[in-house]
């Protein structure tokens, strides 16, 4: 595997899930694969889980790891071509990328959507430059439009906790005080639709329609309570306006409707659903304390599975180096 961005990059999902379970049984069994190989993780944005779980996964595979926080100690990077660099940015991505590639074997990139220019974000401009100019296999650690390591971990978690062959999984928008990217819900929808046995329903206020390239074939239900009825999994997430129905609203907060916050009343209409969130989560906005602390909340094992999803991805990349 040379890139990991979309669900198709992983090939057969049943096979990938079996591999995840195999690695979970013995996370050091492929330790020989990463000997004398170096992973470079590049962060343009903050992270707790991705940083730790990706480093752990790489170490499980015997790799060396270098982490670069671009905004903390590196030269400020210009990402657009054709500009006169007389501002605060000292170096261009087009030199920085091949230099970074020369020090490593695999690159992970975290580069969130700017939420200002939809075309720039949805073209995955930064990620594509890494793929083109680094000469290395590249995987997304949440980029402008996708977060596949999260979605794969979510799928592994659902497989582990499901009590029916074809569980009903509800992706629900929830309110938030800051404009957030669409990467997590985009990938979640894409992966759930590709999964062999998941009944996905998406619910959000009008105007928050996700890009159809990720949601083609999904059921959309604008009545949140109706969507949640008989759910086996409730996956809460905020996202800003994807600009699908109204391009000028791209990246904006369209609603602060607190009736969408997941509380006991929401969970009560489900089939005793498991509560999921990718974290970090703001309590009181996305979910109430009692729901996230309840025995049905699986946010911690979900986060723990990030080590597993990343192990499968790095293993696949190391195998073809
Ligand atoms: C980010 C987001 O919503 O994309 C990262 C989630 C994994 N969340 C925040 O910035 C709070
Ligand atoms: N879920 C997730 O990617 O968390 P971080 O932003 O902390 O890495």
CSV table of C-alpha atoms and ligand atoms in Angstrom, one decimal:
chain,number,residue,atom,x,y,z
A,1,UNK,CA,0.0,0.0,0.0
A,2,UNK,CA,1.6,3.3,-1.1
A,3,UNK,CA,-1.1,5.7,0.2
A,4,UNK,CA,-3.8,5.5,2.9
A,5,UNK,CA,-6.5,8.1,2.4
A,6,UNK,CA,-9.7,6.3,1.4
A,7,UNK,CA,-11.3,3.0,2.4
A,8,UNK,CA,-10.5,1.5,-1.0
A,9,UNK,CA,-6.8,1.8,-0.2
A,10,UNK,CA,-7.2,-1.0,2.3
A,11,UNK,CA,-8.8,-3.5,-0.2
A,12,UNK,CA,-11.0,-6.2,1.3
A,13,UNK,CA,-12.4,-4.9,4.6
A,14,UNK,CA,-13.1,-8.4,6.1
A,15,UNK,CA,-9.5,-9.2,5.5
A,16,UNK,CA,-8.3,-6.0,7.1
A,17,UNK,CA,-10.6,-6.6,10.1
A,18,UNK,CA,-9.2,-10.1,10.5
A,19,UNK,CA,-5.7,-8.6,10.3
A,20,UNK,CA,-6.6,-6.1,13.0
A,21,UNK,CA,-7.8,-8.9,15.3
A,22,UNK,CA,-4.6,-10.9,14.6
A,23,UNK,CA,-2.5,-7.8,15.5
A,24,UNK,CA,-4.6,-7.1,18.6
A,25,UNK,CA,-3.8,-10.7,19.9
A,26,UNK,CA,-0.1,-10.1,19.5
A,27,UNK,CA,0.8,-6.5,18.6
A,28,UNK,CA,4.5,-7.3,18.3
A,29,UNK,CA,4.3,-10.2,15.9
A,30,UNK,CA,5.5,-8.1,12.9
A,31,UNK,CA,8.3,-6.4,14.8
A,32,UNK,CA,10.9,-7.5,12.2
A,33,UNK,CA,9.1,-5.5,9.4
A,34,UNK,CA,10.1,-2.1,10.6
A,35,UNK,CA,13.8,-2.8,11.4
A,36,UNK,CA,15.9,0.1,10.2
A,37,UNK,CA,12.9,1.9,8.8
A,38,UNK,CA,11.8,5.4,9.9
A,39,UNK,CA,8.4,6.9,10.2
A,40,UNK,CA,8.1,10.7,10.0
A,41,UNK,CA,5.0,12.2,11.4
A,42,UNK,CA,4.2,15.7,10.4
A,43,UNK,CA,1.7,17.8,12.4
A,44,UNK,CA,0.3,21.0,11.1
A,45,UNK,CA,-2.4,20.8,13.9
A,46,UNK,CA,-2.7,19.6,17.5
A,47,UNK,CA,-3.2,15.9,18.4
A,48,UNK,CA,-3.2,13.6,21.4
A,49,UNK,CA,-4.5,10.2,20.1
A,50,UNK,CA,-3.0,10.3,16.6
A,51,UNK,CA,0.4,11.3,17.9
A,52,UNK,CA,0.5,8.7,20.6
A,53,UNK,CA,-1.2,5.8,18.8
A,54,UNK,CA,0.7,6.2,15.6
A,55,UNK,CA,4.1,6.4,17.4
A,56,UNK,CA,3.1,3.3,19.4
A,57,UNK,CA,2.0,1.4,16.3
A,58,UNK,CA,5.3,2.2,14.6
A,59,UNK,CA,7.3,1.1,17.6
A,60,UNK,CA,5.3,-2.1,17.8
A,61,UNK,CA,6.5,-2.8,14.3
A,62,UNK,CA,10.1,-2.1,15.2
A,63,UNK,CA,10.3,1.3,13.4
A,64,UNK,CA,12.2,4.4,14.4
A,65,UNK,CA,10.0,7.5,14.7
A,66,UNK,CA,10.6,11.2,14.1
A,67,UNK,CA,7.8,13.7,14.9
A,68,UNK,CA,7.8,17.3,13.5
A,69,UNK,CA,5.3,19.9,14.8
A,70,UNK,CA,5.5,22.3,12.0
A,71,UNK,CA,4.1,25.2,14.0
A,72,UNK,CA,6.4,24.6,17.0
A,73,UNK,CA,10.0,25.0,16.1
A,74,UNK,CA,10.2,24.4,12.4
A,75,UNK,CA,10.3,27.2,9.8
A,76,UNK,CA,6.8,28.5,9.0
A,77,UNK,CA,5.8,26.8,5.7
A,78,UNK,CA,4.2,28.4,2.7
A,79,UNK,CA,1.8,25.9,1.2
A,80,UNK,CA,0.6,27.8,-1.9
A,81,UNK,CA,2.6,28.1,-5.1
A,82,UNK,CA,3.1,31.3,-7.0
A,83,UNK,CA,3.3,33.7,-4.0
A,84,UNK,CA,6.0,36.2,-3.2
A,85,UNK,CA,7.2,35.0,0.1
A,86,UNK,CA,7.8,38.3,1.8
A,87,UNK,CA,5.6,37.5,4.8
A,88,UNK,CA,6.3,35.4,7.9
A,89,UNK,CA,6.8,32.1,6.1
A,90,UNK,CA,10.5,31.3,5.6
A,91,UNK,CA,10.3,28.1,3.7
A,92,UNK,CA,8.1,26.6,0.9
A,93,UNK,CA,6.5,23.2,1.2
A,94,UNK,CA,7.9,22.3,-2.2
A,95,UNK,CA,11.5,22.3,-0.8
A,96,UNK,CA,10.5,21.1,2.7
A,97,UNK,CA,8.7,18.0,1.4
A,98,UNK,CA,11.5,16.3,-0.5
A,99,UNK,CA,13.9,17.2,2.3
A,100,UNK,CA,11.6,15.5,4.8
A,101,UNK,CA,11.3,12.6,2.5
A,102,UNK,CA,15.0,12.1,2.4
A,103,UNK,CA,15.1,11.4,6.2
A,104,UNK,CA,12.5,8.7,6.3
A,105,UNK,CA,10.7,5.7,4.7
A,106,UNK,CA,7.1,6.5,5.4
A,107,UNK,CA,5.3,9.8,6.1
A,108,UNK,CA,2.2,10.5,8.1
A,109,UNK,CA,0.5,13.9,7.6
A,110,UNK,CA,-1.9,15.8,9.7
A,111,UNK,CA,-3.2,19.0,8.0
A,112,UNK,CA,-6.7,20.1,8.8
A,113,UNK,CA,-9.0,22.0,6.5
A,114,UNK,CA,-8.6,25.7,6.6
A,115,UNK,CA,-12.4,26.0,6.2
A,116,UNK,CA,-12.0,29.2,4.1
A,117,UNK,CA,-11.7,27.9,0.5
A,118,UNK,CA,-13.7,24.7,-0.2
A,119,UNK,CA,-12.0,23.9,-3.5
A,120,UNK,CA,-8.5,24.2,-1.9
A,121,UNK,CA,-9.6,21.9,1.0
A,122,UNK,CA,-11.5,19.4,-1.0
A,123,UNK,CA,-8.6,19.1,-3.6
A,124,UNK,CA,-6.5,17.9,-0.6
A,125,UNK,CA,-3.8,20.3,-1.8
A,126,UNK,CA,-1.3,19.8,1.0
A,127,UNK,CA,-1.7,16.0,1.2
A,128,UNK,CA,-1.4,15.7,-2.6
A,129,UNK,CA,1.9,17.7,-2.6
A,130,UNK,CA,3.3,15.2,0.0
A,131,UNK,CA,2.3,12.3,-2.2
A,132,UNK,CA,3.8,13.9,-5.3
A,133,UNK,CA,7.1,15.4,-4.0
A,134,UNK,CA,8.2,13.2,-1.0
A,135,UNK,CA,8.9,10.0,-2.9
A,136,UNK,CA,7.6,8.1,0.1
A,137,UNK,CA,4.4,6.2,1.0
A,138,UNK,CA,2.1,8.7,2.6
A,139,UNK,CA,-0.9,8.2,5.0
A,140,UNK,CA,-3.5,10.7,6.3
A,141,UNK,CA,-3.4,11.4,10.0
A,142,UNK,CA,-6.5,13.6,9.4
A,143,UNK,CA,-6.2,15.8,6.4
A,144,UNK,CA,-8.5,18.4,4.9
A,145,UNK,CA,-11.4,16.0,4.1
A,146,UNK,CA,-10.5,12.6,5.6
A,147,UNK,CA,-9.5,10.8,8.8
A,148,UNK,CA,-9.2,7.2,7.7
A,149,UNK,CA,-7.2,5.9,10.8
A,150,UNK,CA,-10.1,7.0,12.9
A,151,UNK,CA,-12.8,5.5,10.7
A,152,UNK,CA,-10.9,2.2,10.5
A,153,UNK,CA,-10.6,2.2,14.4
A,154,UNK,CA,-14.3,3.0,14.6
A,155,UNK,CA,-15.1,0.0,12.3
A,156,UNK,CA,-12.9,-2.3,14.4
A,157,UNK,CA,-14.7,-1.1,17.5
A,158,UNK,CA,-18.2,-1.6,16.1
A,159,UNK,CA,-17.2,-5.1,15.0
A,160,UNK,CA,-16.1,-5.9,18.6
A,161,UNK,CA,-19.2,-4.5,20.3
A,162,UNK,CA,-22.0,-5.3,17.9
A,163,UNK,CA,-24.7,-7.7,19.1
A,164,UNK,CA,-26.5,-8.1,15.8
A,165,UNK,CA,-25.2,-9.2,12.4
A,166,UNK,CA,-26.2,-5.9,10.8
A,167,UNK,CA,-26.2,-3.1,13.5
A,168,UNK,CA,-27.9,0.2,13.0
A,169,UNK,CA,-25.2,2.9,13.2
A,170,UNK,CA,-26.3,6.5,13.5
A,171,UNK,CA,-23.9,9.3,12.7
A,172,UNK,CA,-25.4,12.4,14.4
A,173,UNK,CA,-24.3,16.0,14.2
A,174,UNK,CA,-24.1,17.7,17.6
A,175,UNK,CA,-23.5,21.4,18.5
A,176,UNK,CA,-20.1,22.9,19.1
A,177,UNK,CA,-18.7,26.4,19.8
A,178,UNK,CA,-16.0,26.4,17.1
A,179,UNK,CA,-16.1,25.6,13.4
A,180,UNK,CA,-14.8,22.0,12.9
A,181,UNK,CA,-13.7,20.2,9.8
A,182,UNK,CA,-15.8,17.5,8.0
A,183,UNK,CA,-12.9,15.0,7.9
A,184,UNK,CA,-14.2,12.7,10.7
A,185,UNK,CA,-17.8,12.4,9.5
A,186,UNK,CA,-16.7,12.2,5.8
A,187,UNK,CA,-14.5,9.2,6.6
A,188,UNK,CA,-16.9,7.6,9.0
A,189,UNK,CA,-19.7,7.7,6.4
A,190,UNK,CA,-17.4,6.4,3.7
A,191,UNK,CA,-16.2,3.5,5.8
A,192,UNK,CA,-19.6,2.5,7.2
A,193,UNK,CA,-21.0,2.4,3.7
A,194,UNK,CA,-18.2,0.2,2.6
A,195,UNK,CA,-18.4,-2.1,5.6
A,196,UNK,CA,-20.0,-5.5,4.9
A,197,UNK,CA,-22.8,-5.3,7.5
A,198,UNK,CA,-23.6,-1.9,8.7
A,199,UNK,CA,-27.0,-0.1,8.4
A,200,UNK,CA,-25.9,3.6,8.4
A,201,UNK,CA,-28.2,6.5,9.1
A,202,UNK,CA,-27.0,10.1,9.1
A,203,UNK,CA,-28.8,12.9,10.9
A,204,UNK,CA,-28.1,16.6,11.0
A,205,UNK,CA,-29.9,19.9,10.7
A,206,UNK,CA,-30.5,21.1,7.2
A,207,UNK,CA,-27.6,22.8,5.5
A,208,UNK,CA,-25.0,20.3,7.0
A,209,UNK,CA,-25.3,17.8,4.2
A,210,UNK,CA,-21.9,16.1,3.7
A,211,UNK,CA,-20.2,15.8,0.4
A,212,UNK,CA,-22.0,13.1,-1.6
A,213,UNK,CA,-18.6,11.5,-2.6
A,214,UNK,CA,-18.6,10.2,1.0
A,215,UNK,CA,-22.3,9.6,1.6
A,216,UNK,CA,-23.6,8.2,-1.7
A,217,UNK,CA,-26.2,5.6,-0.8
A,218,UNK,CA,-26.6,6.7,2.9
A,219,UNK,CA,-30.0,7.3,4.5
A,220,UNK,CA,-30.3,10.9,5.7
A,221,UNK,CA,-33.0,11.6,8.3
A,222,UNK,CA,-33.4,15.2,9.4
A,223,UNK,CA,-35.4,14.3,12.5
A,224,UNK,CA,-32.7,13.3,15.0
A,225,UNK,CA,-35.0,11.5,17.4
A,226,UNK,CA,-36.4,9.4,14.6
A,227,UNK,CA,-32.9,8.6,13.3
A,228,UNK,CA,-31.9,7.4,16.8
A,229,UNK,CA,-34.8,5.0,17.2
A,230,UNK,CA,-33.5,1.4,17.6
A,231,UNK,CA,-29.9,2.5,17.0
A,232,UNK,CA,-27.2,0.0,18.1
A,233,UNK,CA,-24.4,2.6,17.9
A,234,UNK,CA,-24.7,6.4,18.3
A,235,UNK,CA,-21.7,8.2,16.7
A,236,UNK,CA,-21.8,11.9,17.7
A,237,UNK,CA,-19.7,14.5,15.9
A,238,UNK,CA,-19.8,18.2,15.2
A,239,UNK,CA,-18.9,19.5,11.8
A,240,UNK,CA,-19.1,22.9,10.1
A,241,UNK,CA,-21.1,23.6,7.0
A,242,UNK,CA,-19.7,21.4,4.1
A,243,UNK,CA,-21.0,23.9,1.6
A,244,UNK,CA,-22.7,21.4,-0.5
A,245,UNK,CA,-26.1,23.0,-0.8
A,246,UNK,CA,-24.9,26.5,-0.2
A,247,UNK,CA,-21.2,27.0,-1.2
A,248,UNK,CA,-20.9,30.5,0.4
A,249,UNK,CA,-21.6,28.9,3.8
A,250,UNK,CA,-18.6,26.6,3.6
A,251,UNK,CA,-16.9,26.3,7.0
A,252,UNK,CA,-19.6,28.3,8.9
A,253,UNK,CA,-21.5,27.3,12.0
A,254,UNK,CA,-25.2,27.3,10.9
A,255,UNK,CA,-26.8,26.0,14.0
A,256,UNK,CA,-26.2,26.0,17.8
A,257,UNK,CA,-29.3,24.0,18.5
A,258,UNK,CA,-28.6,22.4,21.9
A,259,UNK,CA,-31.5,20.1,21.6
A,260,UNK,CA,-29.0,18.0,19.4
A,261,UNK,CA,-26.7,17.4,22.4
A,262,UNK,CA,-26.7,13.7,23.1
A,263,UNK,CA,-28.3,13.1,26.5
A,264,UNK,CA,-30.2,10.3,28.3
A,265,UNK,CA,-33.4,11.2,26.5
A,266,UNK,CA,-31.7,10.7,23.1
A,267,UNK,CA,-30.1,7.4,24.3
A,268,UNK,CA,-33.5,6.2,25.7
A,269,UNK,CA,-35.0,5.8,22.2
A,270,UNK,CA,-32.1,3.6,21.0
A,271,UNK,CA,-31.7,-0.1,21.4
A,272,UNK,CA,-29.5,0.4,24.5
A,273,UNK,CA,-26.9,1.8,22.0
A,274,UNK,CA,-23.2,2.2,22.5
A,275,UNK,CA,-22.1,5.8,22.5
A,276,UNK,CA,-19.1,6.7,20.3
A,277,UNK,CA,-17.0,9.8,19.6
A,278,UNK,CA,-13.6,10.1,18.1
A,279,UNK,CA,-12.4,12.5,20.9
A,280,UNK,CA,-11.5,15.2,21.9
A,281,UNK,CA,-15.1,15.9,22.9
A,282,UNK,CA,-16.6,19.0,24.6
A,283,UNK,CA,-18.9,17.8,27.4
A,284,UNK,CA,-22.1,19.7,27.7
A,285,UNK,CA,-22.1,20.5,24.0
A,286,UNK,CA,-21.7,17.3,22.1
A,287,UNK,CA,-22.7,14.9,24.9
A,288,UNK,CA,-23.7,15.1,28.6
A,289,UNK,CA,-21.5,13.8,31.4
A,290,UNK,CA,-23.8,11.0,32.3
A,291,UNK,CA,-23.9,9.6,28.7
A,292,UNK,CA,-20.2,9.7,28.1
A,293,UNK,CA,-19.6,8.2,31.6
A,294,UNK,CA,-22.2,5.5,31.2
A,295,UNK,CA,-21.4,1.8,30.8
A,296,UNK,CA,-22.6,2.1,27.2
A,297,UNK,CA,-20.0,4.7,26.3
A,298,UNK,CA,-17.1,3.0,24.4
A,299,UNK,CA,-15.0,6.1,23.6
A,300,UNK,CA,-12.0,4.7,25.5
A,301,UNK,CA,-11.8,1.3,23.7
A,302,UNK,CA,-12.5,3.2,20.5
A,303,UNK,CA,-9.5,5.4,21.1
A,304,UNK,CA,-7.4,2.4,22.1
A,305,UNK,CA,-8.2,0.8,18.7
A,306,UNK,CA,-6.3,3.7,17.0
A,307,UNK,CA,-3.1,1.7,17.8
A,308,UNK,CA,-4.6,-1.3,16.0
A,309,UNK,CA,-5.9,0.5,12.9
A,310,UNK,CA,-2.5,2.2,12.5
A,311,UNK,CA,-0.6,-1.0,13.0
A,312,UNK,CA,-2.5,-2.6,10.1
A,313,UNK,CA,-1.8,0.4,7.9
A,314,UNK,CA,1.9,0.6,8.7
A,315,UNK,CA,2.3,-3.1,8.3
A,316,UNK,CA,0.8,-2.9,4.8
A,317,UNK,CA,3.1,0.0,3.9
A,318,UNK,CA,6.2,-1.7,5.2
A,319,UNK,CA,5.4,-4.9,3.3
A,320,UNK,CA,5.8,-3.2,0.0
A,321,UNK,CA,8.7,-0.9,0.8
B,1,LIG,C1,-10.8,17.9,15.2
B,1,LIG,C2,-11.9,17.7,14.1
B,1,LIG,O1,-13.1,17.9,14.5
B,1,LIG,O2,-11.6,17.4,13.0
B,1,LIG,C3,-10.1,16.6,15.4
B,1,LIG,C4,-10.9,15.4,15.7
B,1,LIG,C5,-10.1,14.1,15.7
B,1,LIG,N1,-11.4,18.3,16.4
B,1,LIG,C6,-11.1,19.5,17.0
B,1,LIG,O3,-10.4,20.3,16.4
B,1,LIG,C7,-11.7,19.8,18.3
B,2,LIG,N1,-9.3,11.3,17.4
B,2,LIG,C1,-8.2,11.9,17.1
B,2,LIG,O1,-7.6,11.9,16.0
B,2,LIG,O2,-7.6,12.6,18.2
B,2,LIG,P1,-6.4,13.6,18.2
B,2,LIG,O3,-6.9,14.8,17.4
B,2,LIG,O4,-6.1,13.8,19.6
B,2,LIG,O5,-5.3,12.9,17.5
